[in-house]
Coordinates of C-alpha atoms in Angstrom, one line a residue:
M1234 CA 112.1 85.3 97.6
T1235 CA 109.8 86.8 100.2
P1236 CA 109.5 90.6 100.8
R1237 CA 110.9 90.0 104.3
T1238 CA 114.0 88.2 103.0
A1239 CA 114.5 90.9 100.3
T1240 CA 114.2 93.6 102.9
L1241 CA 116.9 91.9 105.1
I1242 CA 119.2 91.6 102.1
G1243 CA 118.6 95.4 101.4
L1244 CA 119.6 96.1 105.0
T1245 CA 123.0 94.6 104.4
A1246 CA 123.7 97.3 101.9
I1247 CA 123.1 99.9 104.7
L1248 CA 125.7 98.1 106.8
M1249 CA 128.2 97.9 104.0
W1250 CA 127.7 101.6 103.2
S1251 CA 128.4 102.5 106.8
L1252 CA 132.0 101.2 106.2
L1253 CA 132.4 103.6 103.3
S1254 CA 133.9 106.5 105.3
V1255 CA 136.5 104.5 107.3
M1256 CA 137.6 102.5 104.3
T1257 CA 137.8 105.6 102.1
V1258 CA 140.1 107.2 104.7
A1259 CA 142.2 104.1 104.7
T1260 CA 142.8 104.4 100.9
G1261 CA 145.0 107.5 101.4
K1262 CA 144.9 110.5 99.1
I1263 CA 143.5 108.9 95.9
P1264 CA 141.4 111.5 94.0
A1265 CA 137.7 111.0 94.3
F1266 CA 136.9 110.2 90.6
Q1267 CA 140.0 108.0 90.3
L1268 CA 138.8 106.1 93.4
A1269 CA 135.3 105.8 92.0
A1270 CA 136.7 104.4 88.7
M1271 CA 138.8 101.8 90.5
T1272 CA 136.2 100.7 93.0
F1273 CA 133.3 100.6 90.5
A1274 CA 135.4 98.5 88.2
I1275 CA 136.0 96.0 91.0
G1276 CA 132.3 96.2 91.9
G1277 CA 131.3 95.4 88.3
L1278 CA 133.8 92.5 88.3
V1279 CA 132.1 91.2 91.5
G1280 CA 128.9 91.0 89.6
L1281 CA 130.5 89.4 86.5
L1282 CA 132.0 86.6 88.7
T1283 CA 128.5 85.6 89.8
W1284 CA 127.7 84.9 86.2
I1285 CA 130.0 81.9 86.1
G1286 CA 128.0 78.8 85.4
R1287 CA 125.0 80.9 84.3
G1288 CA 125.2 81.2 80.6
D1289 CA 122.1 83.4 80.3
A1290 CA 123.2 86.0 82.8
A1291 CA 124.9 88.1 80.1
K1292 CA 121.5 88.6 78.6
S1293 CA 120.7 90.9 81.5
L1294 CA 122.6 93.6 79.8
R1295 CA 120.2 93.7 76.8
Q1296 CA 118.0 96.4 78.3
P1297 CA 116.1 99.3 76.8
L1298 CA 117.8 102.7 76.9
V1299 CA 115.6 104.0 79.7
V1300 CA 116.9 101.2 82.0
W1301 CA 120.5 102.2 81.3
V1302 CA 119.7 105.9 81.8
V1303 CA 118.2 105.1 85.2
G1304 CA 120.9 102.6 86.2
V1305 CA 124.0 104.5 85.1
G1306 CA 122.3 107.9 85.8
G1307 CA 121.6 106.8 89.4
L1308 CA 125.0 105.4 90.2
F1309 CA 127.3 107.8 88.3
G1310 CA 125.0 110.8 88.6
Y1311 CA 124.7 110.5 92.4
H1312 CA 128.4 110.0 93.0
A1313 CA 129.5 112.8 90.6
L1314 CA 127.1 115.3 92.3
Y1315 CA 128.2 114.2 95.8
F1316 CA 131.9 114.6 94.9
L1317 CA 131.1 118.0 93.5
A1318 CA 129.3 118.9 96.7
L1319 CA 132.3 117.9 98.8
R1320 CA 134.6 120.0 96.6
F1321 CA 132.7 123.2 97.0
A1322 CA 130.8 122.9 100.3
P1323 CA 131.9 121.9 103.9
P1324 CA 131.5 118.2 104.4
A1325 CA 129.0 118.5 107.3
E1326 CA 126.5 120.7 105.5
A1327 CA 126.9 118.7 102.3
G1328 CA 126.4 115.5 104.1
L1329 CA 123.3 116.7 106.0
L1330 CA 121.6 117.9 102.8
N1331 CA 122.6 114.7 101.0
Y1332 CA 121.0 112.6 103.7
M1333 CA 117.6 113.8 102.8
W1334 CA 117.4 110.8 100.4
P1335 CA 116.1 108.3 103.0
L1336 CA 113.2 110.5 103.7
L1337 CA 112.6 111.1 100.0
I1338 CA 112.6 107.4 99.4
V1339 CA 109.9 106.9 102.0
L1340 CA 107.8 109.8 100.5
F1341 CA 108.4 108.8 96.8
S1342 CA 107.3 105.2 97.6
S1343 CA 103.7 106.4 98.0
F1344 CA 103.6 106.9 94.3
L1345 CA 104.4 103.3 93.5
P1346 CA 101.5 100.9 92.6
G1347 CA 100.3 98.8 95.5
E1348 CA 102.4 100.7 98.1
R1349 CA 100.7 102.4 101.0
L1350 CA 102.4 105.0 103.1
A1351 CA 101.3 104.7 106.8
V1352 CA 101.8 107.2 109.6
H1353 CA 104.4 105.1 111.3
H1354 CA 106.5 105.1 108.1
I1355 CA 106.6 108.9 108.1
I1356 CA 107.2 109.1 111.9
G1357 CA 110.1 106.7 111.5
A1358 CA 111.7 108.6 108.6
V1359 CA 111.3 112.0 110.4
L1360 CA 112.9 110.7 113.6
G1361 CA 115.8 109.4 111.5
L1362 CA 116.1 112.8 109.9
V1363 CA 116.1 114.5 113.3
G1364 CA 118.7 112.1 114.6
T1365 CA 120.9 112.8 111.5
V1366 CA 120.6 116.6 112.0
L1367 CA 121.7 116.0 115.6
L1368 CA 124.6 113.8 114.5
F1369 CA 125.9 116.6 112.3
A1370 CA 125.2 119.4 114.9
G1371 CA 128.3 121.1 116.2
N1372 CA 130.3 119.9 113.2
T1373 CA 129.2 122.6 110.8
S1374 CA 131.8 125.2 109.8
G1375 CA 129.5 128.0 108.8
F1376 CA 127.8 129.1 105.6
A1377 CA 129.9 130.8 102.9
P1378 CA 128.5 132.1 99.6
G1379 CA 131.1 130.1 97.6
A1380 CA 129.6 126.9 99.1
V1381 CA 126.2 127.4 97.3
P1382 CA 127.1 125.3 94.2
G1383 CA 128.2 122.5 96.5
L1384 CA 125.1 122.7 98.6
I1385 CA 122.9 122.6 95.5
A1386 CA 124.8 119.6 94.2
A1387 CA 124.3 117.8 97.5
F1388 CA 120.6 118.5 97.5
I1389 CA 120.2 117.3 93.9
A1390 CA 122.2 114.2 94.7
A1391 CA 119.7 113.3 97.3
F1392 CA 116.9 113.5 94.8
V1393 CA 118.9 111.5 92.2
W1394 CA 119.6 108.6 94.6
A1395 CA 116.0 108.6 95.9
A1396 CA 114.7 108.6 92.3
Y1397 CA 117.1 105.8 91.3
S1398 CA 116.0 103.7 94.2
V1399 CA 112.3 104.1 93.8
L1400 CA 112.4 103.7 90.0
S1401 CA 114.2 100.4 90.5
R1402 CA 110.9 99.2 91.9
R1403 CA 109.2 100.3 88.7
L1404 CA 111.9 98.3 86.8
K1405 CA 111.3 95.2 88.8
A1406 CA 111.5 93.0 85.8
V1407 CA 115.2 94.0 85.2
P1408 CA 117.4 91.4 86.7
T1409 CA 119.9 92.4 89.4
D1410 CA 122.6 91.0 87.1
A1411 CA 122.3 94.2 85.1
V1412 CA 123.8 96.2 88.0
A1413 CA 127.2 94.8 86.9
G1414 CA 126.9 96.6 83.7
F1415 CA 125.8 99.8 85.4
C1416 CA 128.9 99.6 87.7
L1417 CA 131.3 99.1 84.7
A1418 CA 129.7 102.0 82.8
T1419 CA 130.0 104.2 85.9
S1420 CA 133.6 103.2 86.3
A1421 CA 134.3 104.3 82.7
L1422 CA 132.6 107.7 83.1
A1423 CA 134.4 108.2 86.4
A1424 CA 137.7 107.5 84.6
L1425 CA 136.9 110.1 82.0
M1426 CA 136.2 112.7 84.7
H1427 CA 139.4 111.7 86.5
A1428 CA 141.4 112.2 83.3
G1429 CA 140.0 115.6 82.8
L1430 CA 140.0 117.0 86.3
E1431 CA 142.4 115.1 88.5
T1432 CA 146.1 114.0 88.8
T1433 CA 146.5 110.3 89.3
V1434 CA 147.7 109.2 92.7
W1435 CA 148.2 105.4 93.3
P1436 CA 148.0 103.7 96.7
E1437 CA 151.4 103.8 98.4
T1438 CA 151.0 100.8 100.8
M1439 CA 149.5 97.3 100.9
L1440 CA 146.9 98.5 103.4
Q1441 CA 145.7 101.2 101.0
W1442 CA 145.5 98.7 98.1
L1443 CA 143.5 96.4 100.4
A1444 CA 141.2 99.3 101.3
V1445 CA 140.5 100.0 97.6
V1446 CA 139.8 96.3 96.9
G1447 CA 137.6 96.1 100.0
L1448 CA 135.6 99.2 98.9
G1449 CA 135.1 97.7 95.5
I1450 CA 133.9 94.3 96.9
G1451 CA 131.6 95.7 99.6
P1452 CA 130.3 99.3 99.8
V1453 CA 130.9 100.0 96.0
G1454 CA 130.1 96.4 94.9
A1455 CA 127.9 93.9 96.7
A1456 CA 126.0 96.8 98.4
F1457 CA 124.5 97.9 95.1
Y1458 CA 123.4 94.4 94.3
A1459 CA 121.8 94.0 97.7
W1460 CA 120.1 97.4 97.5
D1461 CA 118.7 96.5 94.1
I1462 CA 117.2 93.3 95.5
G1463 CA 115.8 95.2 98.5
M1464 CA 114.3 98.0 96.4
K1465 CA 112.7 95.6 93.8
R1466 CA 111.4 93.0 96.2
G1467 CA 111.5 94.3 99.7
D1468 CA 109.7 96.9 101.9
I1469 CA 110.9 100.1 100.3
R1470 CA 109.6 102.3 103.1
V1471 CA 111.4 100.3 105.8
L1472 CA 114.6 100.4 103.9
G1473 CA 114.3 104.2 103.3
A1474 CA 113.8 104.9 107.0
A1475 CA 116.5 102.4 108.1
S1476 CA 119.0 104.1 105.7
Y1477 CA 119.4 106.8 108.4
A1478 CA 121.5 104.3 110.3
T1479 CA 124.2 104.7 107.7
P1480 CA 125.7 108.0 109.0
L1481 CA 125.3 106.8 112.6
L1482 CA 127.1 103.4 112.0
S1483 CA 129.7 105.2 109.8
T1484 CA 130.5 107.5 112.7
G1485 CA 130.7 104.5 115.1
F1486 CA 133.2 102.8 112.8
L1487 CA 135.2 106.1 112.6
I1488 CA 135.2 106.2 116.4
A1489 CA 136.3 102.6 116.7
A1490 CA 139.1 103.3 114.2
G1491 CA 140.3 106.4 116.0
F1492 CA 139.2 108.9 113.4
A1493 CA 136.4 110.5 115.5
K1494 CA 135.4 110.9 119.1
A1495 CA 132.3 109.8 120.9
S1496 CA 129.9 112.5 122.2
A1497 CA 126.5 112.9 123.8
N1498 CA 125.1 114.1 120.5
I1499 CA 126.0 110.7 118.9
A1500 CA 124.3 108.8 121.8
V1501 CA 121.1 110.7 121.4
A1502 CA 121.2 110.5 117.7
A1503 CA 121.6 106.7 118.0
I1504 CA 118.4 106.5 120.1
L1505 CA 116.4 108.6 117.6
I1506 CA 117.7 106.8 114.5
A1507 CA 117.3 103.4 116.0
G1508 CA 113.9 104.2 117.3
G1509 CA 112.8 105.7 114.0
G1510 CA 114.0 102.6 112.2
L1511 CA 112.0 100.3 114.5
I1512 CA 108.9 102.4 114.2
A1513 CA 109.1 102.3 110.4
A1514 CA 109.7 98.6 110.5
K1515 CA 106.8 97.9 112.9
D1516 CA 104.8 95.8 110.4
M1517 CA 107.8 93.6 109.6
V1518 CA 109.0 93.2 113.2
L1519 CA 105.6 92.4 114.6
R1520 CA 104.4 90.3 111.7
K1521 CA 103.1 87.0 112.9
R1522 CA 105.0 84.0 111.7

């Protein structure tokens, strides 16, 4: 697999994650950790189904402890912190702090062997950050002292996801099949958190059940496998900068579904984020065939 192909596969994860908000809304009032347990279980099953006909795929789970710490710590740690952030802090502020992870991925990539951080990578990532700030502008509800724990959790979550993504490159020898195990372990931990903190609420309609299954197959399933491929074999700097398209595309899907309204801020943010992504991907886009 060429780096270009791996990067394109990684970009599909960004597209799938942009559907996360609208599909989560469609699931109804299922508690956060319960929804994580259900969808990560489906996501793990998606990976296990790809093992059919490949008898050696199960060997991918035989990994050193550090691999499991990075894999499960990244998936469960990030989502647990983000859910905690949304519980204590306003969604806009929490989301804005959390979306520092694309910039952190671009910056952290400079510490990887053989990777070179160019000026256009930084410019692209910063433009994406500015566009994201603009996207959230006007939606903030003010700062309250009680929101501090949530804001801290959102900030740490950004570092956790960036670290997980970049460390995946250092663990390049670990097959993507292992992500199925990480998803199932994350599901089990989320189920424990749900049992201790939440009251179970099952989907009430067929549409809600379909939304849960769709989340598990796509944004909380295939997306993690695609991201793993992109991080391990693609252009990590391009993927980091392009990740700022996630909140923009997510807002677009919410508008299309009638859960949000279009605005001038969104239009300008689209230009900044798209421009930043193109600048960061300059080498890939202009590369001679």
